[in-house]
């Protein structure tokens, strides 16, 4: 099956979302089709052209955006003067609502990858009336245990890379929240400090989550690297701004899975995705009876061609009105 052929936007723009931020958006496919919103990963990545291809272009009105501070949105998180205090999960969800109103959309399917899956889940939990279905891959929920696993727990599996990763931090910063410690470096007024921290952070990410070639190439761009690392550590170092999760071992998204009742969902996950070590996607599936889970054997965070087939099959089914 595979993804659909490449398509180009038929409309695009910059939406003023307040706080001095303008968010890039584009629409592709059929202007009269079923609305679908695409949420990219990161946080701090961007909407790539390949994400348009998970939807039948004659059946869907496909909406993509670059989240605050990312990609073509302004101001860029790579600019040290950009105020990150107005870049939180609550701000991003408010931006989605502004975009939905701007485009005159009542309800839309929400498709998310990696961080986009966590954002999509929380958006659906807090705005259930506007989400018709969810299609998610590389599933994460943004919980503190997931961040701890990805920043420290995997050090036992990748000891050499972890030694380099932790070694970039001042000695007094190596025992606490590693994402928060790196974020402090990435907020340094010294460009050289920021550059070294961004390189070390992205080196660690590519060591633990083998990325598609396009992502690896983007990490060679110093400006993208700075903005991406600054945004990821800003979110990871602050529990993804997902509310009061104190005392909630699994995180608020999994805790509130019951709020997804009545929303059909498709979860596509690689069996070798190291985030699976916590069993989050299985627990989410069981806590959300309206969802289905497809496990792709011998695939990682990127579920590959088989995962693409499963996602396209899901959006095709949802286009026909199937739950």
Coordinates of C-alpha atoms in Angstrom, one line a residue:
X1 CA 0.0 0.0 0.0
X2 CA 2.5 2.6 1.2
X3 CA 1.9 6.3 1.6
X4 CA 0.1 8.5 -1.0
X5 CA 2.2 10.4 -3.6
X6 CA 3.7 13.8 -2.8
X7 CA 1.3 16.7 -2.9
X8 CA 1.7 20.5 -2.5
X9 CA -0.4 22.9 -0.3
X10 CA -3.2 24.7 -2.0
X11 CA -3.2 27.3 0.8
X12 CA -0.9 28.5 3.5
X13 CA -0.3 31.3 5.9
X14 CA 1.0 32.7 9.2
X15 CA -1.5 32.9 12.0
X16 CA -1.0 35.5 14.8
X17 CA -1.6 33.5 18.0
X18 CA -0.6 36.1 20.4
X19 CA 2.4 36.7 22.7
X20 CA 4.3 37.9 19.6
X21 CA 4.1 34.5 18.0
X22 CA 3.0 33.7 14.4
X23 CA 2.4 30.0 13.5
X24 CA 2.9 28.7 10.0
X25 CA 0.1 26.5 8.6
X26 CA -0.8 24.9 5.3
X27 CA -3.7 23.0 3.8
X28 CA -3.4 20.2 1.2
X29 CA -5.7 17.8 -0.5
X30 CA -9.4 18.4 -1.0
X31 CA -10.7 21.7 0.3
X32 CA -14.1 20.1 0.9
X33 CA -12.7 16.8 2.3
X34 CA -12.7 15.4 5.9
X35 CA -10.5 17.7 8.0
X36 CA -7.3 16.2 9.4
X37 CA -4.8 17.9 11.6
X38 CA -1.1 16.7 11.6
X39 CA 1.0 17.2 14.7
X40 CA 4.8 16.9 14.3
X41 CA 7.2 15.5 16.8
X42 CA 10.0 17.0 18.8
X43 CA 8.9 19.2 20.5
X44 CA 10.7 21.6 18.2
X45 CA 10.8 19.8 14.9
X46 CA 8.6 20.9 12.0
X47 CA 5.9 19.7 9.6
X48 CA 7.7 17.9 6.8
X49 CA 6.2 17.3 3.4
X50 CA 6.2 13.5 3.9
X51 CA 3.5 13.9 6.7
X52 CA 1.0 15.0 4.0
X53 CA 1.1 11.6 2.5
X54 CA -0.7 9.6 5.2
X55 CA -4.1 10.8 3.8
X56 CA -6.0 10.2 0.6
X57 CA -5.7 13.7 -1.0
X58 CA -9.2 13.4 -2.6
X59 CA -10.8 12.5 0.7
X60 CA -9.1 14.8 3.2
X61 CA -8.5 18.4 3.9
X62 CA -5.1 18.0 5.4
X63 CA -3.9 20.7 7.8
X64 CA -0.3 20.9 8.9
X65 CA 1.4 23.5 11.2
X66 CA 4.8 24.2 12.7
X67 CA 4.3 24.5 16.4
X68 CA 5.4 27.6 18.3
X69 CA 9.0 28.4 17.8
X70 CA 9.6 25.6 15.3
X71 CA 10.2 25.4 11.6
X72 CA 8.7 28.4 9.7
X73 CA 6.9 29.8 12.8
X74 CA 8.2 33.0 14.3
X75 CA 10.0 33.9 16.4
X76 CA 12.3 30.9 16.2
X77 CA 13.4 29.1 19.4
X78 CA 16.9 29.1 17.9
X79 CA 16.9 32.9 18.5
X80 CA 18.2 33.2 22.1
X81 CA 16.0 36.3 22.7
X82 CA 12.8 34.3 22.0
X83 CA 10.6 34.1 25.1
X84 CA 10.0 30.4 25.9
X85 CA 7.7 31.1 28.9
X86 CA 4.9 31.4 26.3
X87 CA 5.7 28.1 24.7
X88 CA 3.9 25.4 26.7
X89 CA 1.4 22.6 26.0
X90 CA -1.5 24.9 27.0
X91 CA -0.2 27.5 24.5
X92 CA 0.1 24.9 21.8
X93 CA -3.5 23.6 22.3
X94 CA -4.8 27.2 22.3
X95 CA -3.0 27.7 19.0
X96 CA -4.7 24.6 17.6
X97 CA -8.1 26.1 18.6
X98 CA -7.2 29.4 17.0
X99 CA -6.2 27.6 13.8
X100 CA -9.4 25.5 13.8
X101 CA -11.5 28.6 14.1
X102 CA -9.4 30.5 11.5
X103 CA -10.0 27.6 9.0
X104 CA -13.7 27.3 9.9
X105 CA -13.4 23.6 10.9
X106 CA -15.9 22.1 13.3
X107 CA -14.2 18.8 14.0
X108 CA -11.0 17.1 12.7
X109 CA -9.1 13.9 12.9
X110 CA -5.9 14.4 14.8
X111 CA -2.7 12.6 13.5
X112 CA 0.4 12.7 15.7
X113 CA 3.9 11.3 15.8
X114 CA 6.1 11.0 18.9
X115 CA 5.6 14.3 20.9
X116 CA 2.7 15.0 18.5
X117 CA 1.0 11.9 19.9
X118 CA 1.2 13.2 23.4
X119 CA 0.0 16.6 22.3
X120 CA -2.8 15.0 20.3
X121 CA -3.9 12.9 23.3
X122 CA -4.0 15.8 25.7
X123 CA -5.8 18.0 23.1
X124 CA -8.4 15.3 22.7
X125 CA -8.8 14.8 26.5
X126 CA -9.3 18.6 27.0
X127 CA -11.3 19.3 23.7
X128 CA -13.1 16.0 23.1
X129 CA -15.9 17.6 21.1
X130 CA -13.6 18.8 18.3
X131 CA -11.6 15.5 17.8
X132 CA -13.3 13.0 15.5
X133 CA -10.6 10.3 15.6
X134 CA -6.9 9.9 16.6
X135 CA -4.2 8.2 14.6
X136 CA -0.9 8.1 16.5
X137 CA 2.6 6.6 16.0
X138 CA 5.8 6.5 17.9
X139 CA 3.4 6.9 20.9
X140 CA 4.5 8.8 23.9
X141 CA 2.5 10.5 26.7
X142 CA 5.1 13.0 28.0
X143 CA 5.2 11.5 31.5
X144 CA 8.1 12.1 33.9
X145 CA 9.0 8.3 33.9
X146 CA 9.3 8.4 30.1
X147 CA 11.7 11.4 30.3
X148 CA 13.7 9.7 33.0
X149 CA 14.0 6.6 30.9
X150 CA 15.1 8.5 27.8
X151 CA 17.6 10.7 29.5
X152 CA 19.1 8.5 32.2
X153 CA 17.6 5.0 32.2
X154 CA 18.9 4.2 28.7
X155 CA 22.4 5.0 29.9
X156 CA 22.8 1.4 30.9
X157 CA 22.1 0.3 27.3
X158 CA 24.3 3.0 25.7
X159 CA 27.1 3.5 28.2
X160 CA 29.6 5.1 25.9
X161 CA 27.1 7.6 24.5
X162 CA 25.8 8.3 27.9
X163 CA 29.2 9.1 29.3
X164 CA 29.7 11.7 26.6
X165 CA 26.2 13.0 27.1
X166 CA 26.6 13.5 30.9
X167 CA 30.2 14.6 30.5
X168 CA 29.1 17.8 28.8
X169 CA 27.3 18.9 32.0
X170 CA 29.0 20.7 34.9
X171 CA 29.8 18.1 37.6
X172 CA 27.1 19.5 40.0
X173 CA 24.4 19.0 37.3
X174 CA 24.9 15.4 36.6
X175 CA 22.7 13.8 39.3
X176 CA 19.4 15.6 38.8
X177 CA 17.0 16.2 35.9
X178 CA 19.3 16.0 32.9
X179 CA 16.9 17.6 30.5
X180 CA 16.5 20.6 32.8
X181 CA 20.3 20.8 33.2
X182 CA 20.8 20.8 29.5
X183 CA 18.1 23.5 29.1
X184 CA 20.1 25.7 31.5
X185 CA 23.1 25.4 29.1
X186 CA 20.9 26.1 26.1
X187 CA 19.6 29.3 27.8
X188 CA 23.2 30.5 28.3
X189 CA 24.1 33.9 26.9
X190 CA 27.3 32.3 25.5
X191 CA 26.7 31.1 22.0
X192 CA 29.6 28.6 22.2
X193 CA 28.0 27.0 25.3
X194 CA 24.6 26.8 23.5
X195 CA 26.3 25.2 20.4
X196 CA 28.1 22.6 22.4
X197 CA 25.0 21.7 24.4
X198 CA 22.8 21.4 21.3
X199 CA 25.3 19.2 19.6
X200 CA 25.6 16.9 22.7
X201 CA 21.9 16.7 23.1
X202 CA 21.2 15.8 19.5
X203 CA 24.1 13.3 19.5
X204 CA 22.4 11.6 22.5
X205 CA 19.0 11.5 20.8
X206 CA 20.4 9.9 17.7
X207 CA 22.3 7.4 19.8
X208 CA 19.1 6.1 21.5
X209 CA 16.5 6.7 18.8
X210 CA 17.9 6.0 15.3
X211 CA 16.4 8.7 13.2
X212 CA 15.3 8.7 9.5
X213 CA 18.0 10.2 7.2
X214 CA 16.1 13.5 6.9
X215 CA 16.2 14.1 10.6
X216 CA 19.9 13.3 10.8
X217 CA 20.6 15.8 8.0
X218 CA 18.7 18.5 9.9
X219 CA 20.8 17.9 13.0
X220 CA 23.8 19.1 11.0
X221 CA 22.2 22.5 10.7
X222 CA 23.4 24.5 13.7
X223 CA 20.3 26.8 13.8
X224 CA 17.9 23.8 13.6
X225 CA 19.9 22.0 16.2
X226 CA 19.8 24.9 18.7
X227 CA 16.1 25.5 18.3
X228 CA 15.2 21.8 18.5
X229 CA 17.4 21.1 21.5
X230 CA 16.2 24.2 23.3
X231 CA 12.6 23.3 22.8
X232 CA 12.9 19.6 23.7
X233 CA 14.7 20.3 26.9
X234 CA 12.3 23.1 27.8
X235 CA 9.4 20.7 27.6
X236 CA 11.2 17.6 29.0
X237 CA 12.7 19.6 31.9
X238 CA 9.2 20.8 32.9
X239 CA 7.1 17.6 32.7
X240 CA 5.9 18.7 29.2
X241 CA 3.7 21.3 31.0
X242 CA 1.0 18.7 31.3
X243 CA -0.5 19.9 34.6
X244 CA -0.1 18.6 38.1
X245 CA 1.2 15.1 37.8
X246 CA 2.6 14.9 41.4
X247 CA 1.9 11.5 42.8
X248 CA 0.7 10.2 39.4
X249 CA 3.3 7.6 38.5
X250 CA 2.0 7.1 34.9
X251 CA 1.6 10.8 34.1
X252 CA -1.6 12.7 33.5
X253 CA -2.3 11.6 29.9
X254 CA -2.5 8.0 30.9
X255 CA -4.3 8.8 34.1
X256 CA -7.0 10.7 32.1
X257 CA -7.3 8.0 29.3
X258 CA -11.0 7.6 30.3
X259 CA -11.6 11.1 28.9
X260 CA -11.0 9.6 25.4
X261 CA -14.1 7.5 25.6
X262 CA -16.1 7.6 22.4
X263 CA -13.1 8.8 20.3
X264 CA -11.9 6.0 17.9
X265 CA -8.2 5.7 17.9
X266 CA -5.3 3.9 16.1
X267 CA -2.0 3.4 17.7
X268 CA 1.0 2.1 15.6
X269 CA 4.1 1.2 17.5
X270 CA 7.4 -0.4 16.6
X271 CA 8.2 -3.4 18.8
X272 CA 11.8 -2.1 19.3
X273 CA 10.8 1.4 20.3
X274 CA 12.8 1.8 23.5
X275 CA 10.0 3.9 25.0
X276 CA 8.0 0.6 25.1
X277 CA 10.2 -0.5 28.1
X278 CA 7.7 1.2 30.4
X279 CA 4.7 -0.4 28.7
X280 CA 3.0 2.9 28.2
X281 CA 1.4 2.2 24.8
X282 CA -0.1 -1.2 26.0
X283 CA -1.5 0.5 29.2
X284 CA -3.0 3.3 27.1
X285 CA -4.6 0.8 24.7
X286 CA -6.2 -1.1 27.7
X287 CA -7.3 2.1 29.3
X288 CA -8.9 3.4 26.1
X289 CA -11.3 0.7 24.8
X290 CA -12.1 2.7 21.6
X291 CA -8.5 2.3 20.4
X292 CA -6.7 -0.3 18.5
X293 CA -3.0 -1.1 18.7
X294 CA -0.8 -2.4 15.9
X295 CA 2.7 -3.5 16.9
X296 CA 5.2 -3.6 14.0
X297 CA 7.9 -6.3 14.5
X298 CA 11.5 -5.3 14.3
X299 CA 10.8 -1.6 14.0
X300 CA 11.8 1.2 16.3
X301 CA 10.4 4.7 17.1
X302 CA 9.9 5.0 13.3
X303 CA 7.6 2.1 12.5
X304 CA 8.8 2.0 8.9
X305 CA 7.0 0.9 5.8
X306 CA 4.7 -1.6 7.7
X307 CA 3.8 1.2 10.1
X308 CA 3.0 3.5 7.2
X309 CA 0.7 0.8 5.7
X310 CA -1.2 0.6 9.1
X311 CA -1.6 4.3 9.4
X312 CA -2.8 4.8 5.8
X313 CA -5.2 1.9 6.3
X314 CA -6.6 3.7 9.4
X315 CA -7.0 7.1 7.7
X316 CA -8.6 5.4 4.7
X317 CA -11.1 3.7 7.0
X318 CA -11.8 6.9 8.9
X319 CA -12.4 8.7 5.6
X320 CA -15.2 6.1 4.9
X321 CA -16.7 6.7 8.3
X322 CA -15.4 3.6 9.9
X323 CA -14.5 3.7 13.6

